Short mmCIF file of C-alpha atoms in Angstrom, two decimals:
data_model
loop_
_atom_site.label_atom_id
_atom_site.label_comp_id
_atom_site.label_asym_id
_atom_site.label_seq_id
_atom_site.Cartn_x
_atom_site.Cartn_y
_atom_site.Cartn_z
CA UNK E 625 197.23 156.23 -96.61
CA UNK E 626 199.69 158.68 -97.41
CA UNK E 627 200.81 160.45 -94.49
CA UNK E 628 202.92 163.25 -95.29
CA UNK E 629 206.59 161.35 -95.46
CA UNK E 630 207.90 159.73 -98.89
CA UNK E 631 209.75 157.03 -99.03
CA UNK E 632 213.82 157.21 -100.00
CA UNK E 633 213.75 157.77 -103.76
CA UNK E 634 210.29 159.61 -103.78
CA UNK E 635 211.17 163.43 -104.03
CA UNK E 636 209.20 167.06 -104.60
CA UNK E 637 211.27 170.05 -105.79
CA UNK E 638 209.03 172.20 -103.18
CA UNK E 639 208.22 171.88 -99.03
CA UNK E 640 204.99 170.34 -97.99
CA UNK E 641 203.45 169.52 -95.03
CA UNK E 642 203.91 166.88 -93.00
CA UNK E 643 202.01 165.10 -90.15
CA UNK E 644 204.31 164.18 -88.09
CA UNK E 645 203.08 161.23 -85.61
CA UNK E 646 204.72 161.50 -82.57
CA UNK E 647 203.99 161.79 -78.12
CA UNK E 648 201.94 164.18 -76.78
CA UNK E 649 204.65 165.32 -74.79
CA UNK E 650 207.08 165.99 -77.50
CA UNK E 651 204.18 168.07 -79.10
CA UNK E 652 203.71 169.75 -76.16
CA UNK E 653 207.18 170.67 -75.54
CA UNK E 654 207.83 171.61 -79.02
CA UNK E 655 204.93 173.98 -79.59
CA UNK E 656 206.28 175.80 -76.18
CA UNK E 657 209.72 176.48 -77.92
CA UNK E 658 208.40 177.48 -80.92
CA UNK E 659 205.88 180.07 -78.60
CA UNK E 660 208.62 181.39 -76.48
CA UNK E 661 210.91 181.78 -79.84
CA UNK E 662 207.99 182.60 -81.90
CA UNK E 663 208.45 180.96 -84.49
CA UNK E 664 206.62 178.15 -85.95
CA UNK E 665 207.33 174.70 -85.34
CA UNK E 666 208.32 173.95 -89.63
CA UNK E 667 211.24 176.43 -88.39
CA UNK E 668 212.75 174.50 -85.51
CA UNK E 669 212.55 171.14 -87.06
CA UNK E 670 214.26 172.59 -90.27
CA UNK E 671 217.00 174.43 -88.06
CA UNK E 672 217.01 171.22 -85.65
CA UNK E 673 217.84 169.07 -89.38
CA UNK E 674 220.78 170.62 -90.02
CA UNK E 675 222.29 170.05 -86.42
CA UNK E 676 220.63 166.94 -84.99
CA UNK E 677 223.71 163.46 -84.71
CA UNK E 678 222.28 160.86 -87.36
CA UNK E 679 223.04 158.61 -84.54
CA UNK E 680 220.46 160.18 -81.98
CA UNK E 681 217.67 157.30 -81.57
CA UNK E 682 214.50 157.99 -82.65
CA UNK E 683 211.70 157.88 -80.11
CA UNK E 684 209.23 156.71 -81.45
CA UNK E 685 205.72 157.46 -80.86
CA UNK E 686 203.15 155.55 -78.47
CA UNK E 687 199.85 154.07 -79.85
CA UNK E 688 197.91 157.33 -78.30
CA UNK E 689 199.87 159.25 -81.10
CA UNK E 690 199.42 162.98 -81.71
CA UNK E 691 200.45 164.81 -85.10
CA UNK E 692 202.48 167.99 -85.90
CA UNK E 693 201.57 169.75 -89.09
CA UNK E 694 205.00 170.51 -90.49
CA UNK E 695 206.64 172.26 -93.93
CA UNK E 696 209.45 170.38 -94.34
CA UNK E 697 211.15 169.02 -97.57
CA UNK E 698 210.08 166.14 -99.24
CA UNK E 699 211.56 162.86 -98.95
CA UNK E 700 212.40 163.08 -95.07
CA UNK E 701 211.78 159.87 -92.89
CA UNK E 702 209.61 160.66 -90.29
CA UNK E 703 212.07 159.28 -87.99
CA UNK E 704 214.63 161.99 -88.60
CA UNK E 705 211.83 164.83 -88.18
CA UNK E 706 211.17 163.15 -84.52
CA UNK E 707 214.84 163.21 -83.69
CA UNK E 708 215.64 166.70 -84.96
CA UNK E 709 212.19 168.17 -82.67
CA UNK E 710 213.98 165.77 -79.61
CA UNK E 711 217.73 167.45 -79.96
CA UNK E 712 215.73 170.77 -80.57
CA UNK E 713 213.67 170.76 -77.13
CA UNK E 714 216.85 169.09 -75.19
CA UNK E 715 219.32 171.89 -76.41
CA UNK E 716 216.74 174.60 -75.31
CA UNK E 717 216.10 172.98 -72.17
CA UNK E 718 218.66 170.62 -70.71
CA UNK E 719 217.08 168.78 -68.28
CA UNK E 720 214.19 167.43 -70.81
CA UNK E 721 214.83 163.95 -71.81
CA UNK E 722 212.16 161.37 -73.97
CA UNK E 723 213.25 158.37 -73.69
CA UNK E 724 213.10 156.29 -77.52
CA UNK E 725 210.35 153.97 -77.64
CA UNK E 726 212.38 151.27 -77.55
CA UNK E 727 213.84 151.72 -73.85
CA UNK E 728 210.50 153.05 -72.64
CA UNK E 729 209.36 149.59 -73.73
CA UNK E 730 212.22 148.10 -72.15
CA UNK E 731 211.45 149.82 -68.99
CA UNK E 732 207.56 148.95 -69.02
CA UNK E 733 208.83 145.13 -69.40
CA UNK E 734 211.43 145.71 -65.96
CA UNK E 735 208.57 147.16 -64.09
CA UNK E 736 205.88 144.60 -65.05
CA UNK E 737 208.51 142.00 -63.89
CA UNK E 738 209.35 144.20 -60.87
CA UNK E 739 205.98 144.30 -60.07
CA UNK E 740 204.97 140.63 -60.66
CA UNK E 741 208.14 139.57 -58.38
CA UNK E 742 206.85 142.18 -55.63
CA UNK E 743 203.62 140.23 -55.56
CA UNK E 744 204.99 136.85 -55.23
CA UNK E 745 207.16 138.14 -52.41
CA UNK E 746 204.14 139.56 -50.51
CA UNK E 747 202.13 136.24 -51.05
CA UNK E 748 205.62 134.34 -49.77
CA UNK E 749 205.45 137.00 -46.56
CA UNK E 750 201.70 136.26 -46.21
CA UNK E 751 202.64 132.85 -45.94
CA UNK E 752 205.29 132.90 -43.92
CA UNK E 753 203.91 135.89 -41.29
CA UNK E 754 202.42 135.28 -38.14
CA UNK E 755 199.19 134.45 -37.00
CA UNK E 756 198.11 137.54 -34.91
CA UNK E 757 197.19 136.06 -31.09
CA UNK E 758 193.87 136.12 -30.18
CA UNK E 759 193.49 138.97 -27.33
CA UNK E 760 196.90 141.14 -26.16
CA UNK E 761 200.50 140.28 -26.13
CA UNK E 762 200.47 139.26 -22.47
CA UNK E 763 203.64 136.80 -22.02
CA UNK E 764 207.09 137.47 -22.80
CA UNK E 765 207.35 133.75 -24.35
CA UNK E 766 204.90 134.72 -26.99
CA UNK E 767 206.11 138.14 -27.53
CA UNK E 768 209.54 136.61 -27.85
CA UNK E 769 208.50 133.98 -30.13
CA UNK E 770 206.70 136.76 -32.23
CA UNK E 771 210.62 138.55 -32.74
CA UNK E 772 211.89 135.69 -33.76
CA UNK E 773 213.69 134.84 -30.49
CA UNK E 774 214.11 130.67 -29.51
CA UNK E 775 213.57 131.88 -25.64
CA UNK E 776 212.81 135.05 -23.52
CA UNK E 777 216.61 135.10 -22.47
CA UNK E 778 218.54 135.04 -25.40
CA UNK E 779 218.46 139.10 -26.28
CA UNK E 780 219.06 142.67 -25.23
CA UNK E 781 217.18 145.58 -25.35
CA UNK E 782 219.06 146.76 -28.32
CA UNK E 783 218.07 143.32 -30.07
CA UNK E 784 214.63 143.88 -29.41
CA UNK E 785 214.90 147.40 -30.73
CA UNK E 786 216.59 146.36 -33.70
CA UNK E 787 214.03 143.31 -34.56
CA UNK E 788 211.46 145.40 -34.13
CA UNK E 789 212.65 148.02 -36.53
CA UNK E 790 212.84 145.36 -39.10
CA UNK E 791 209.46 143.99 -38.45
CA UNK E 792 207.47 147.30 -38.28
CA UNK E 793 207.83 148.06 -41.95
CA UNK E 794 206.80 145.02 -43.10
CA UNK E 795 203.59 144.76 -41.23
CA UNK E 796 202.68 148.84 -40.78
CA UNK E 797 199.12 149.15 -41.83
CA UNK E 798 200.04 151.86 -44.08
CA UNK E 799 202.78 151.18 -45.88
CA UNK E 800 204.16 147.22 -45.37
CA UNK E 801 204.33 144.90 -47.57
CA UNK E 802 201.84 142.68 -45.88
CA UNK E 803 200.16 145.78 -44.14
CA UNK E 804 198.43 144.18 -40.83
CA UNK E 805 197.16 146.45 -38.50
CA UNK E 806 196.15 143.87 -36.09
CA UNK E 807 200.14 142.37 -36.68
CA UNK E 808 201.64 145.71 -35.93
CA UNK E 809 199.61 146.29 -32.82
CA UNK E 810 200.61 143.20 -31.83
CA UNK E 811 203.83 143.59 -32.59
CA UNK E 812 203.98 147.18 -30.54
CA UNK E 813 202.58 145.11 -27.37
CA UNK E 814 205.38 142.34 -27.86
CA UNK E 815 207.90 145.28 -28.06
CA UNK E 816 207.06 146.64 -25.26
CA UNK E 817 206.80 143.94 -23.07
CA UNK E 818 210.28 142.43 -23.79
CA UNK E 819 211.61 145.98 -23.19
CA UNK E 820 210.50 145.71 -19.49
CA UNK E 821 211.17 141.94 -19.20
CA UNK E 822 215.22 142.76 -20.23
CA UNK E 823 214.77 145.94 -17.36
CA UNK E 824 213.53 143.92 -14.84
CA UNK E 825 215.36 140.46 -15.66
CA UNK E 826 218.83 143.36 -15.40
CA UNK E 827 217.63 145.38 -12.29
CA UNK E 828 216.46 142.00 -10.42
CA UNK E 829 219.72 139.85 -11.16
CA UNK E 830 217.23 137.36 -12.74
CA UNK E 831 219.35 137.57 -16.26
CA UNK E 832 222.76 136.31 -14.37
CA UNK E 833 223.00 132.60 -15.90
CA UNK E 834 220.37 132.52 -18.12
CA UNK E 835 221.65 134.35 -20.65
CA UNK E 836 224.16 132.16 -23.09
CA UNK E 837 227.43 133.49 -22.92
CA UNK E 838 228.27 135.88 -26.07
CA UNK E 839 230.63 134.67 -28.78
CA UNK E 840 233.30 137.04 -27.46
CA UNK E 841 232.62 135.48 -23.91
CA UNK E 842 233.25 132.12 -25.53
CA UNK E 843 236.22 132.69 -27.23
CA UNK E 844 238.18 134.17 -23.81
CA UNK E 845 236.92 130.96 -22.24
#
């Protein structure tokens, strides 16, 4: 089927028209420029010929094509029309950017992999997670082996803060990675309670000797 665009070698003396296959948003964009210049789009591609780098890629168009009906000389690879329309719309507007088919196909193969190694990792975190308790976080043992910690002496309130702003967004119900509301309640309980165990343990004189000594502690000694 003959779509408008002759091959190198094939030439007419006069313009036709071309149908240009290309992404709806370079359509899009283009028929706004040629509206707010008014002109018609065979204009700015013809202009955009003259000035558009050789070297600019081409991008492409997806399988959901769209066409432009242009007048444009005979002879001219479709792939030049579609970067001339590209260096057209960016020079009248400087933050627009289409990316060439190419790296937008690159970037669909990153984020299929991104997204396949974010699943893994949340099945590895499901795995590795804890079992919620059954009832309330009523001991500090539990609630200590919940943070991570080998014993209800060996942190500070600031530890316990700090764990627990690691933990919360993997397990908040709206937005973790293994989203547990039942885990993060849990885990709010287990906060709390250590809180008040380091107060108490401090205020009591309970913590005097059953705390290891710190590293700095050890290396004075």
């Amino acid at each position: 089927m003959d779509d408008g665009f002759d091959l190198p070698g094939r030439s007419a003396p006069a313009p036709r028209c071309h149908l240009l296959r290309c992404c709806p948003r370079l359509k899009a964009a283009v028929l706004r420029l040629a509206a707010a210049r008014g002109c018609d789009p065979s204009d700015i591609a013809g202009a955009a010929l003259l000035l558009a780098p050789a070297a600019l890629p081409d991008p492409g168009f997806p399988e959901a094509f769209e066409t432009l009906v242009l007048r444009l000389p005979a002879g001219l690879e479709e792939g030049a029309a579609r970067r001339a329309l590209a260096a057209a719309v960016a020079l009248a507007d400087p933050s627009w950017r289409l990316v060439p088919r190419a790296e937008l196909d690159r970037l669909e193969g990153a984020a299929e992999s991104l997204a396949y190694r974010n699943k893994a990792l949340t099945q590895a975190l499901e795995r590795v997670s804890f079992r919620p308790l059954d009832g309330q976080v009523t001991q500090v043992r539990d609630a200590a082996q919940l943070f991570g910690f080998v014993n209800e002496w060996c942190f500070d309130e600031d530890r316990v803060v700090k764990r627990f702003r690691e933990l919360a967004p993997v397990y908040h119900p709206d937005t973790g990675v293994v989203a547990c509301r039942e885990r993060m309640a849990q885990l709010i309980e287990a906060r709390n309670l250590l809180i008040r165990h380091v107060r108490t343990a401090y205020s009591s004189g309970a913590w005097v000797g059953r705390r290891p000594p710190s590293r700095e502690g050890s290396r004075e000694g």
